Amino acid sequence: MLAMLSKSVCLTLCLCIMVGCSKTEEKPTTNTNLASTTKPTVTTTNNSNYTANPKWETIVVGSEINYPPFEFQDQKGLPTGFEVELLQKIGKMEEFNVQFIHHARSEATDTLNANKYRIWASALSVTPERAAVMDFTQPIINSEFIAGVLDNEKNASINTAEDLKGKSIAVSQNAKTTMEYALKVSGGEQYVVALNSFYLSVKEVFSGKADAVISDKRVLNYYMTQYPDIKVKTISLNSEKKDLAFAVKKGDTEMLNKLNSGLEKLKSNGTYERLMTKWFGTTS
């Protein structure tokens, strides 16, 4: 009896984290107005975790700082995230500072060509269309679309994409691809729970209101690290893996070489692996 009561209290506390008791620092702080404007908002990286070297050149980086966990704003309104930290550390390896400026990602090519930014870092997937108009670094990470369900007795029989048929699936209504996957695997739009953000779709599953969530693998990995007491089982959707990379102006081999060189150094000295573990809880 005591054991059952203990499990019940533990589950209640875990769900409370997502439903109404979550700490502010566990939920990415993003400014939704940023993505809706093309007028850049200057955001510096001079915070307690990053110190610019006055002897080094400062490279201005364009980024739509609204893609957690890759780049988003912390409680002070400063950029943070996997790509932010990775680029800062690459800069230290190659002796240049970085300053992030928010800008609509749809203008990445134009702003690179106009020399407004030397680098673009904004969860950019490498596609033939983009590679034709900008140069990409070596991949900094790869990802794919997956589903996540609570790892409990109720979901013991859910192990493949086929097992999601007829299940309620939460997705962000702003993500076209995840909506398409949800419709495909669930079997109909009556099973799709479309919400205003990915955070809310995760919350829907963690609180037991939906059976599954469909997401970019790295984004779901991030939320799993934020709420380790809630056990989640991930399910492959057999989606094509995509590479993410930093972008520079077509032909800017100097900057491209520095970025690739710094990335290799971070992989060799273990820093890259530590960042992967910090932000995604895994190195694979």
PDB file of C-alpha atoms in Angstrom:
ATOM      1  CA  MET A   1       0.000   0.000   0.000  1.00  0.00           C
ATOM      2  CA  LEU A   2       2.808   2.377   0.915  1.00  0.00           C
ATOM      3  CA  ALA A   3       4.664   1.495  -2.290  1.00  0.00           C
ATOM      4  CA  MET A   4       1.574   2.291  -4.391  1.00  0.00           C
ATOM      5  CA  LEU A   5       1.096   5.579  -2.565  1.00  0.00           C
ATOM      6  CA  SER A   6       4.743   6.478  -3.133  1.00  0.00           C
ATOM      7  CA  LYS A   7       4.445   5.817  -6.881  1.00  0.00           C
ATOM      8  CA  SER A   8       1.269   7.883  -7.047  1.00  0.00           C
ATOM      9  CA  VAL A   9       2.895  10.835  -5.301  1.00  0.00           C
ATOM     10  CA  CYS A  10       5.964  10.591  -7.561  1.00  0.00           C
ATOM     11  CA  LEU A  11       3.834  10.618 -10.735  1.00  0.00           C
ATOM     12  CA  THR A  12       1.780  13.540  -9.446  1.00  0.00           C
ATOM     13  CA  LEU A  13       4.925  15.530  -8.784  1.00  0.00           C
ATOM     14  CA  CYS A  14       6.317  14.734 -12.224  1.00  0.00           C
ATOM     15  CA  LEU A  15       3.136  15.829 -13.957  1.00  0.00           C
ATOM     16  CA  CYS A  16       3.020  18.943 -11.804  1.00  0.00           C
ATOM     17  CA  ILE A  17       6.319  19.953 -13.330  1.00  0.00           C
ATOM     18  CA  MET A  18       4.713  20.150 -16.747  1.00  0.00           C
ATOM     19  CA  VAL A  19       1.189  21.236 -15.879  1.00  0.00           C
ATOM     20  CA  GLY A  20       1.702  24.126 -13.547  1.00  0.00           C
ATOM     21  CA  CYS A  21       4.733  23.899 -11.299  1.00  0.00           C
ATOM     22  CA  SER A  22       7.580  24.054 -13.789  1.00  0.00           C
ATOM     23  CA  LYS A  23      10.570  26.210 -13.031  1.00  0.00           C
ATOM     24  CA  THR A  24      11.039  29.077 -15.421  1.00  0.00           C
ATOM     25  CA  GLU A  25      14.556  28.043 -16.348  1.00  0.00           C
ATOM     26  CA  GLU A  26      13.312  24.618 -17.485  1.00  0.00           C
ATOM     27  CA  LYS A  27      11.043  26.127 -20.104  1.00  0.00           C
ATOM     28  CA  PRO A  28      12.789  28.025 -22.936  1.00  0.00           C
ATOM     29  CA  THR A  29      12.070  31.727 -22.811  1.00  0.00           C
ATOM     30  CA  THR A  30      11.297  32.848 -26.331  1.00  0.00           C
ATOM     31  CA  ASN A  31       9.946  36.092 -27.627  1.00  0.00           C
ATOM     32  CA  THR A  32       7.197  35.190 -30.076  1.00  0.00           C
ATOM     33  CA  ASN A  33       7.309  38.678 -31.551  1.00  0.00           C
ATOM     34  CA  LEU A  34      10.833  38.062 -32.825  1.00  0.00           C
ATOM     35  CA  ALA A  35       9.795  35.650 -35.534  1.00  0.00           C
ATOM     36  CA  SER A  36       7.093  37.957 -36.815  1.00  0.00           C
ATOM     37  CA  THR A  37       9.309  40.897 -37.650  1.00  0.00           C
ATOM     38  CA  THR A  38      11.997  41.385 -40.239  1.00  0.00           C
ATOM     39  CA  LYS A  39      13.474  44.330 -38.381  1.00  0.00           C
ATOM     40  CA  PRO A  40      16.598  42.981 -36.628  1.00  0.00           C
ATOM     41  CA  THR A  41      16.802  43.134 -32.858  1.00  0.00           C
ATOM     42  CA  VAL A  42      20.382  43.295 -31.613  1.00  0.00           C
ATOM     43  CA  THR A  43      21.219  40.652 -29.054  1.00  0.00           C
ATOM     44  CA  THR A  44      24.728  40.357 -27.630  1.00  0.00           C
ATOM     45  CA  THR A  45      26.421  37.330 -26.128  1.00  0.00           C
ATOM     46  CA  ASN A  46      28.380  39.206 -23.465  1.00  0.00           C
ATOM     47  CA  ASN A  47      27.034  37.327 -20.464  1.00  0.00           C
ATOM     48  CA  SER A  48      28.499  35.389 -17.564  1.00  0.00           C
ATOM     49  CA  ASN A  49      29.110  32.348 -19.760  1.00  0.00           C
ATOM     50  CA  TYR A  50      30.861  34.170 -22.590  1.00  0.00           C
ATOM     51  CA  THR A  51      33.595  36.755 -22.552  1.00  0.00           C
ATOM     52  CA  ALA A  52      34.706  38.436 -25.761  1.00  0.00           C
ATOM     53  CA  ASN A  53      38.431  38.885 -26.356  1.00  0.00           C
ATOM     54  CA  PRO A  54      39.126  42.550 -27.178  1.00  0.00           C
ATOM     55  CA  LYS A  55      42.090  41.512 -29.345  1.00  0.00           C
ATOM     56  CA  TRP A  56      39.963  39.403 -31.673  1.00  0.00           C
ATOM     57  CA  GLU A  57      37.680  40.311 -34.560  1.00  0.00           C
ATOM     58  CA  THR A  58      33.964  40.160 -33.779  1.00  0.00           C
ATOM     59  CA  ILE A  59      31.943  38.192 -36.314  1.00  0.00           C
ATOM     60  CA  VAL A  60      28.281  39.154 -36.602  1.00  0.00           C
ATOM     61  CA  VAL A  61      25.953  36.157 -36.745  1.00  0.00           C
ATOM     62  CA  GLY A  62      22.431  36.231 -38.137  1.00  0.00           C
ATOM     63  CA  SER A  63      19.966  34.009 -36.315  1.00  0.00           C
ATOM     64  CA  GLU A  64      16.238  33.748 -35.796  1.00  0.00           C
ATOM     65  CA  ILE A  65      16.585  33.200 -32.070  1.00  0.00           C
ATOM     66  CA  ASN A  66      13.381  31.265 -31.630  1.00  0.00           C
ATOM     67  CA  TYR A  67      14.303  27.629 -32.196  1.00  0.00           C
ATOM     68  CA  PRO A  68      14.889  25.939 -28.827  1.00  0.00           C
ATOM     69  CA  PRO A  69      17.108  24.122 -28.037  1.00  0.00           C
ATOM     70  CA  PHE A  70      19.283  25.308 -30.915  1.00  0.00           C
ATOM     71  CA  GLU A  71      18.957  29.011 -30.194  1.00  0.00           C
ATOM     72  CA  PHE A  72      16.509  30.856 -27.942  1.00  0.00           C
ATOM     73  CA  GLN A  73      16.497  33.594 -25.317  1.00  0.00           C
ATOM     74  CA  ASP A  74      17.304  32.991 -21.679  1.00  0.00           C
ATOM     75  CA  GLN A  75      15.583  34.817 -18.826  1.00  0.00           C
ATOM     76  CA  LYS A  76      17.754  37.877 -19.422  1.00  0.00           C
ATOM     77  CA  GLY A  77      16.851  38.015 -23.094  1.00  0.00           C
ATOM     78  CA  LEU A  78      20.296  36.785 -24.144  1.00  0.00           C
ATOM     79  CA  PRO A  79      20.782  34.098 -26.784  1.00  0.00           C
ATOM     80  CA  THR A  80      21.501  30.585 -25.578  1.00  0.00           C
ATOM     81  CA  GLY A  81      21.231  27.074 -26.963  1.00  0.00           C
ATOM     82  CA  PHE A  82      23.301  24.352 -28.564  1.00  0.00           C
ATOM     83  CA  GLU A  83      24.282  26.285 -31.685  1.00  0.00           C
ATOM     84  CA  VAL A  84      24.987  29.457 -29.712  1.00  0.00           C
ATOM     85  CA  GLU A  85      27.383  27.690 -27.360  1.00  0.00           C
ATOM     86  CA  LEU A  86      28.940  25.661 -30.159  1.00  0.00           C
ATOM     87  CA  LEU A  87      29.668  28.744 -32.248  1.00  0.00           C
ATOM     88  CA  GLN A  88      31.072  30.613 -29.244  1.00  0.00           C
ATOM     89  CA  LYS A  89      33.476  27.757 -28.576  1.00  0.00           C
ATOM     90  CA  ILE A  90      34.459  27.466 -32.239  1.00  0.00           C
ATOM     91  CA  GLY A  91      35.275  31.179 -32.114  1.00  0.00           C
ATOM     92  CA  LYS A  92      37.580  30.637 -29.134  1.00  0.00           C
ATOM     93  CA  MET A  93      39.374  27.870 -31.027  1.00  0.00           C
ATOM     94  CA  GLU A  94      39.834  30.072 -34.098  1.00  0.00           C
ATOM     95  CA  GLU A  95      40.322  33.377 -32.227  1.00  0.00           C
ATOM     96  CA  PHE A  96      37.245  35.377 -33.153  1.00  0.00           C
ATOM     97  CA  ASN A  97      34.322  36.693 -31.106  1.00  0.00           C
ATOM     98  CA  VAL A  98      30.682  36.232 -32.099  1.00  0.00           C
ATOM     99  CA  GLN A  99      27.714  38.549 -31.718  1.00  0.00           C
ATOM    100  CA  PHE A 100      24.228  37.237 -32.468  1.00  0.00           C
ATOM    101  CA  ILE A 101      21.618  39.460 -34.085  1.00  0.00           C
ATOM    102  CA  HIS A 102      18.039  38.318 -34.438  1.00  0.00           C
ATOM    103  CA  HIS A 103      16.700  38.325 -37.982  1.00  0.00           C
ATOM    104  CA  ALA A 104      14.002  36.451 -39.894  1.00  0.00           C
ATOM    105  CA  ARG A 105      15.504  33.206 -41.202  1.00  0.00           C
ATOM    106  CA  SER A 106      13.732  33.649 -44.531  1.00  0.00           C
ATOM    107  CA  GLU A 107      16.216  36.441 -45.279  1.00  0.00           C
ATOM    108  CA  ALA A 108      19.348  34.391 -44.568  1.00  0.00           C
ATOM    109  CA  THR A 109      20.594  34.312 -48.164  1.00  0.00           C
ATOM    110  CA  ASP A 110      19.923  37.994 -48.846  1.00  0.00           C
ATOM    111  CA  THR A 111      21.634  39.161 -45.660  1.00  0.00           C
ATOM    112  CA  LEU A 112      24.685  36.981 -46.293  1.00  0.00           C
ATOM    113  CA  ASN A 113      24.981  38.306 -49.844  1.00  0.00           C
ATOM    114  CA  ALA A 114      24.641  41.885 -48.561  1.00  0.00           C
ATOM    115  CA  ASN A 115      27.478  41.205 -46.051  1.00  0.00           C
ATOM    116  CA  LYS A 116      25.159  42.056 -43.186  1.00  0.00           C
ATOM    117  CA  TYR A 117      26.161  38.837 -41.427  1.00  0.00           C
ATOM    118  CA  ARG A 118      29.241  36.682 -41.903  1.00  0.00           C
ATOM    119  CA  ILE A 119      27.575  33.564 -40.490  1.00  0.00           C
ATOM    120  CA  TRP A 120      24.012  32.270 -40.217  1.00  0.00           C
ATOM    121  CA  ALA A 121      23.149  29.931 -37.345  1.00  0.00           C
ATOM    122  CA  SER A 122      19.473  29.058 -37.075  1.00  0.00           C
ATOM    123  CA  ALA A 123      18.846  25.291 -37.103  1.00  0.00           C
ATOM    124  CA  LEU A 124      19.474  25.337 -40.856  1.00  0.00           C
ATOM    125  CA  SER A 125      19.042  21.961 -42.512  1.00  0.00           C
ATOM    126  CA  VAL A 126      21.283  21.321 -45.497  1.00  0.00           C
ATOM    127  CA  THR A 127      19.218  21.045 -48.672  1.00  0.00           C
ATOM    128  CA  PRO A 128      20.228  21.191 -52.345  1.00  0.00           C
ATOM    129  CA  GLU A 129      18.217  24.396 -52.748  1.00  0.00           C
ATOM    130  CA  ARG A 130      20.037  26.142 -49.900  1.00  0.00           C
ATOM    131  CA  ALA A 131      23.434  24.731 -50.891  1.00  0.00           C
ATOM    132  CA  ALA A 132      23.009  26.361 -54.302  1.00  0.00           C
ATOM    133  CA  VAL A 133      22.895  29.854 -52.778  1.00  0.00           C
ATOM    134  CA  MET A 134      25.040  29.574 -49.627  1.00  0.00           C
ATOM    135  CA  ASP A 135      27.946  27.486 -48.407  1.00  0.00           C
ATOM    136  CA  PHE A 136      27.538  25.111 -45.479  1.00  0.00           C
ATOM    137  CA  THR A 137      30.012  23.884 -42.921  1.00  0.00           C
ATOM    138  CA  GLN A 138      30.466  20.240 -42.139  1.00  0.00           C
ATOM    139  CA  PRO A 139      27.285  19.008 -40.419  1.00  0.00           C
ATOM    140  CA  ILE A 140      27.127  20.084 -36.776  1.00  0.00           C
ATOM    141  CA  ILE A 141      24.388  17.581 -35.906  1.00  0.00           C
ATOM    142  CA  ASN A 142      21.782  15.417 -37.616  1.00  0.00           C
ATOM    143  CA  SER A 143      18.168  14.797 -36.777  1.00  0.00           C
ATOM    144  CA  GLU A 144      14.966  13.082 -37.865  1.00  0.00           C
ATOM    145  CA  PHE A 145      11.290  12.999 -36.914  1.00  0.00           C
ATOM    146  CA  ILE A 146      10.271  10.618 -34.136  1.00  0.00           C
ATOM    147  CA  ALA A 147       7.344   9.955 -31.827  1.00  0.00           C
ATOM    148  CA  GLY A 148       7.420   9.891 -28.057  1.00  0.00           C
ATOM    149  CA  VAL A 149       5.089   8.174 -25.588  1.00  0.00           C
ATOM    150  CA  LEU A 150       5.185   7.803 -21.837  1.00  0.00           C
ATOM    151  CA  ASP A 151       7.153   4.709 -20.952  1.00  0.00           C
ATOM    152  CA  ASN A 152       4.587   2.965 -18.780  1.00  0.00           C
ATOM    153  CA  GLU A 153       2.483  -0.191 -18.613  1.00  0.00           C
ATOM    154  CA  LYS A 154      -0.351   1.373 -20.611  1.00  0.00           C
ATOM    155  CA  ASN A 155       1.971   1.981 -23.559  1.00  0.00           C
ATOM    156  CA  ALA A 156       3.872  -1.315 -23.357  1.00  0.00           C
ATOM    157  CA  SER A 157       2.364  -2.418 -26.682  1.00  0.00           C
ATOM    158  CA  ILE A 158       3.336   0.783 -28.512  1.00  0.00           C
ATOM    159  CA  ASN A 159       6.736   0.098 -30.072  1.00  0.00           C
ATOM    160  CA  THR A 160       6.455   0.942 -33.765  1.00  0.00           C
ATOM    161  CA  ALA A 161       4.842   3.594 -35.927  1.00  0.00           C
ATOM    162  CA  GLU A 162       2.109   1.101 -36.831  1.00  0.00           C
ATOM    163  CA  ASP A 163       1.145   0.872 -33.156  1.00  0.00           C
ATOM    164  CA  LEU A 164       0.196   4.577 -33.187  1.00  0.00           C
ATOM    165  CA  LYS A 165      -2.797   4.016 -35.474  1.00  0.00           C
ATOM    166  CA  GLY A 166      -5.946   5.254 -33.743  1.00  0.00           C
ATOM    167  CA  LYS A 167      -3.945   6.966 -30.987  1.00  0.00           C
ATOM    168  CA  SER A 168      -4.243  10.656 -30.123  1.00  0.00           C
ATOM    169  CA  ILE A 169      -1.105  12.472 -31.262  1.00  0.00           C
ATOM    170  CA  ALA A 170      -0.120  15.956 -30.139  1.00  0.00           C
ATOM    171  CA  VAL A 171       1.817  18.233 -32.483  1.00  0.00           C
ATOM    172  CA  SER A 172       2.663  21.884 -32.909  1.00  0.00           C
ATOM    173  CA  GLN A 173       0.241  23.381 -35.405  1.00  0.00           C
ATOM    174  CA  ASN A 174       3.099  25.555 -36.694  1.00  0.00           C
ATOM    175  CA  ALA A 175       5.101  22.545 -37.879  1.00  0.00           C
ATOM    176  CA  LYS A 176       3.802  21.319 -41.229  1.00  0.00           C
ATOM    177  CA  THR A 177       5.909  18.158 -41.399  1.00  0.00           C
ATOM    178  CA  THR A 178       4.952  16.872 -37.955  1.00  0.00           C
ATOM    179  CA  MET A 179       1.296  17.498 -38.784  1.00  0.00           C
ATOM    180  CA  GLU A 180       1.692  15.368 -41.904  1.00  0.00           C
ATOM    181  CA  TYR A 181       3.322  12.555 -39.947  1.00  0.00           C
ATOM    182  CA  ALA A 182       0.610  12.697 -37.283  1.00  0.00           C
ATOM    183  CA  LEU A 183      -2.127  12.343 -39.901  1.00  0.00           C
ATOM    184  CA  LYS A 184      -0.296   9.468 -41.570  1.00  0.00           C
ATOM    185  CA  VAL A 185       0.475   7.327 -38.524  1.00  0.00           C
ATOM    186  CA  SER A 186      -2.719   8.016 -36.536  1.00  0.00           C
ATOM    187  CA  GLY A 187      -5.059   7.274 -39.399  1.00  0.00           C
ATOM    188  CA  GLY A 188      -7.091  10.478 -39.427  1.00  0.00           C
ATOM    189  CA  GLU A 189      -7.361  14.101 -38.404  1.00  0.00           C
ATOM    190  CA  GLN A 190      -9.753  13.223 -35.559  1.00  0.00           C
ATOM    191  CA  TYR A 191      -6.734  11.778 -33.717  1.00  0.00           C
ATOM    192  CA  VAL A 192      -4.478  14.807 -34.190  1.00  0.00           C
ATOM    193  CA  VAL A 193      -4.228  17.301 -31.314  1.00  0.00           C
ATOM    194  CA  ALA A 194      -2.828  20.516 -32.811  1.00  0.00           C
ATOM    195  CA  LEU A 195      -1.478  22.993 -30.246  1.00  0.00           C
ATOM    196  CA  ASN A 196       0.155  26.404 -30.381  1.00  0.00           C
ATOM    197  CA  SER A 197       3.701  25.261 -29.626  1.00  0.00           C
ATOM    198  CA  PHE A 198       5.834  22.192 -29.310  1.00  0.00           C
ATOM    199  CA  TYR A 199       6.140  22.787 -25.566  1.00  0.00           C
ATOM    200  CA  LEU A 200       2.349  22.520 -25.234  1.00  0.00           C
ATOM    201  CA  SER A 201       2.288  19.330 -27.304  1.00  0.00           C
ATOM    202  CA  VAL A 202       4.894  17.757 -25.017  1.00  0.00           C
ATOM    203  CA  LYS A 203       2.909  18.909 -21.991  1.00  0.00           C
ATOM    204  CA  GLU A 204      -0.198  17.230 -23.442  1.00  0.00           C
ATOM    205  CA  VAL A 205       1.584  13.873 -23.508  1.00  0.00           C
ATOM    206  CA  PHE A 206       3.463  14.225 -20.230  1.00  0.00           C
ATOM    207  CA  SER A 207       0.174  15.002 -18.454  1.00  0.00           C
ATOM    208  CA  GLY A 208      -1.544  12.001 -20.063  1.00  0.00           C
ATOM    209  CA  LYS A 209      -3.997  13.963 -22.216  1.00  0.00           C
ATOM    210  CA  ALA A 210      -2.581  12.633 -25.499  1.00  0.00           C
ATOM    211  CA  ASP A 211      -1.043   9.259 -26.312  1.00  0.00           C
ATOM    212  CA  ALA A 212       1.972  10.484 -28.282  1.00  0.00           C
ATOM    213  CA  VAL A 213       3.859  13.496 -29.552  1.00  0.00           C
ATOM    214  CA  ILE A 214       5.630  13.791 -32.896  1.00  0.00           C
ATOM    215  CA  SER A 215       8.717  15.934 -33.005  1.00  0.00           C
ATOM    216  CA  ASP A 216      12.158  16.621 -34.325  1.00  0.00           C
ATOM    217  CA  LYS A 217      14.356  14.109 -32.476  1.00  0.00           C
ATOM    218  CA  ARG A 218      16.708  16.719 -31.009  1.00  0.00           C
ATOM    219  CA  VAL A 219      13.898  18.902 -29.711  1.00  0.00           C
ATOM    220  CA  LEU A 220      12.277  15.967 -27.944  1.00  0.00           C
ATOM    221  CA  ASN A 221      15.685  14.881 -26.606  1.00  0.00           C
ATOM    222  CA  TYR A 222      16.064  18.335 -25.081  1.00  0.00           C
ATOM    223  CA  TYR A 223      12.745  18.223 -23.245  1.00  0.00           C
ATOM    224  CA  MET A 224      13.551  14.734 -21.993  1.00  0.00           C
ATOM    225  CA  THR A 225      16.711  16.120 -20.380  1.00  0.00           C
ATOM    226  CA  GLN A 226      14.706  18.930 -18.782  1.00  0.00           C
ATOM    227  CA  TYR A 227      12.248  16.516 -17.162  1.00  0.00           C
ATOM    228  CA  PRO A 228      14.278  13.379 -16.336  1.00  0.00           C
ATOM    229  CA  ASP A 229      11.700  12.083 -13.841  1.00  0.00           C
ATOM    230  CA  ILE A 230       9.191  11.566 -16.645  1.00  0.00           C
ATOM    231  CA  LYS A 231      10.206   8.463 -18.581  1.00  0.00           C
ATOM    232  CA  VAL A 232       9.641   8.653 -22.317  1.00  0.00           C
ATOM    233  CA  LYS A 233       9.926   5.946 -24.964  1.00  0.00           C
ATOM    234  CA  THR A 234      10.873   7.130 -28.444  1.00  0.00           C
ATOM    235  CA  ILE A 235       9.569   5.477 -31.581  1.00  0.00           C
ATOM    236  CA  SER A 236      11.139   5.604 -35.022  1.00  0.00           C
ATOM    237  CA  LEU A 237       8.996   6.932 -37.866  1.00  0.00           C
ATOM    238  CA  ASN A 238      11.580   5.847 -40.442  1.00  0.00           C
ATOM    239  CA  SER A 239      11.945   9.440 -41.542  1.00  0.00           C
ATOM    240  CA  GLU A 240      14.905  10.626 -43.569  1.00  0.00           C
ATOM    241  CA  LYS A 241      17.742  11.993 -41.456  1.00  0.00           C
ATOM    242  CA  LYS A 242      18.706  15.601 -42.086  1.00  0.00           C
ATOM    243  CA  ASP A 243      22.009  17.385 -41.453  1.00  0.00           C
ATOM    244  CA  LEU A 244      22.127  20.793 -39.774  1.00  0.00           C
ATOM    245  CA  ALA A 245      25.024  23.188 -40.348  1.00  0.00           C
ATOM    246  CA  PHE A 246      26.196  26.781 -40.129  1.00  0.00           C
ATOM    247  CA  ALA A 247      25.990  28.824 -43.343  1.00  0.00           C
ATOM    248  CA  VAL A 248      28.211  31.488 -44.899  1.00  0.00           C
ATOM    249  CA  LYS A 249      28.076  33.569 -48.060  1.00  0.00           C
ATOM    250  CA  LYS A 250      28.719  31.568 -51.198  1.00  0.00           C
ATOM    251  CA  GLY A 251      32.477  31.650 -51.807  1.00  0.00           C
ATOM    252  CA  ASP A 252      33.515  32.780 -48.322  1.00  0.00           C
ATOM    253  CA  THR A 253      36.081  30.001 -47.968  1.00  0.00           C
ATOM    254  CA  GLU A 254      38.034  31.859 -45.275  1.00  0.00           C
ATOM    255  CA  MET A 255      35.136  31.845 -42.832  1.00  0.00           C
ATOM    256  CA  LEU A 256      34.071  28.372 -43.875  1.00  0.00           C
ATOM    257  CA  ASN A 257      37.532  26.950 -43.218  1.00  0.00           C
ATOM    258  CA  LYS A 258      37.692  28.568 -39.777  1.00  0.00           C
ATOM    259  CA  LEU A 259      34.332  27.121 -38.798  1.00  0.00           C
ATOM    260  CA  ASN A 260      35.209  23.630 -40.006  1.00  0.00           C
ATOM    261  CA  SER A 261      38.614  23.790 -38.335  1.00  0.00           C
ATOM    262  CA  GLY A 262      37.153  24.907 -35.012  1.00  0.00           C
ATOM    263  CA  LEU A 263      34.449  22.230 -35.174  1.00  0.00           C
ATOM    264  CA  GLU A 264      37.055  19.494 -35.701  1.00  0.00           C
ATOM    265  CA  LYS A 265      39.104  20.768 -32.749  1.00  0.00           C
ATOM    266  CA  LEU A 266      36.032  20.679 -30.490  1.00  0.00           C
ATOM    267  CA  LYS A 267      35.276  17.124 -31.556  1.00  0.00           C
ATOM    268  CA  SER A 268      38.870  16.099 -30.870  1.00  0.00           C
ATOM    269  CA  ASN A 269      39.114  17.642 -27.383  1.00  0.00           C
ATOM    270  CA  GLY A 270      35.754  16.330 -26.139  1.00  0.00           C
ATOM    271  CA  THR A 271      33.974  19.702 -26.003  1.00  0.00           C
ATOM    272  CA  TYR A 272      31.514  18.793 -28.755  1.00  0.00           C
ATOM    273  CA  GLU A 273      30.521  15.597 -26.961  1.00  0.00           C
ATOM    274  CA  ARG A 274      29.975  17.517 -23.709  1.00  0.00           C
ATOM    275  CA  LEU A 275      27.705  20.015 -25.471  1.00  0.00           C
ATOM    276  CA  MET A 276      25.694  17.186 -27.039  1.00  0.00           C
ATOM    277  CA  THR A 277      25.220  15.600 -23.638  1.00  0.00           C
ATOM    278  CA  LYS A 278      24.285  18.922 -22.025  1.00  0.00           C
ATOM    279  CA  TRP A 279      21.623  19.893 -24.541  1.00  0.00           C
ATOM    280  CA  PHE A 280      20.317  16.528 -25.764  1.00  0.00           C
ATOM    281  CA  GLY A 281      21.307  13.981 -23.119  1.00  0.00           C
ATOM    282  CA  THR A 282      23.007  11.838 -25.751  1.00  0.00           C
ATOM    283  CA  THR A 283      26.027  11.877 -28.061  1.00  0.00           C
ATOM    284  CA  SER A 284      24.375   9.937 -30.872  1.00  0.00           C
TER     285      SER A 284
END
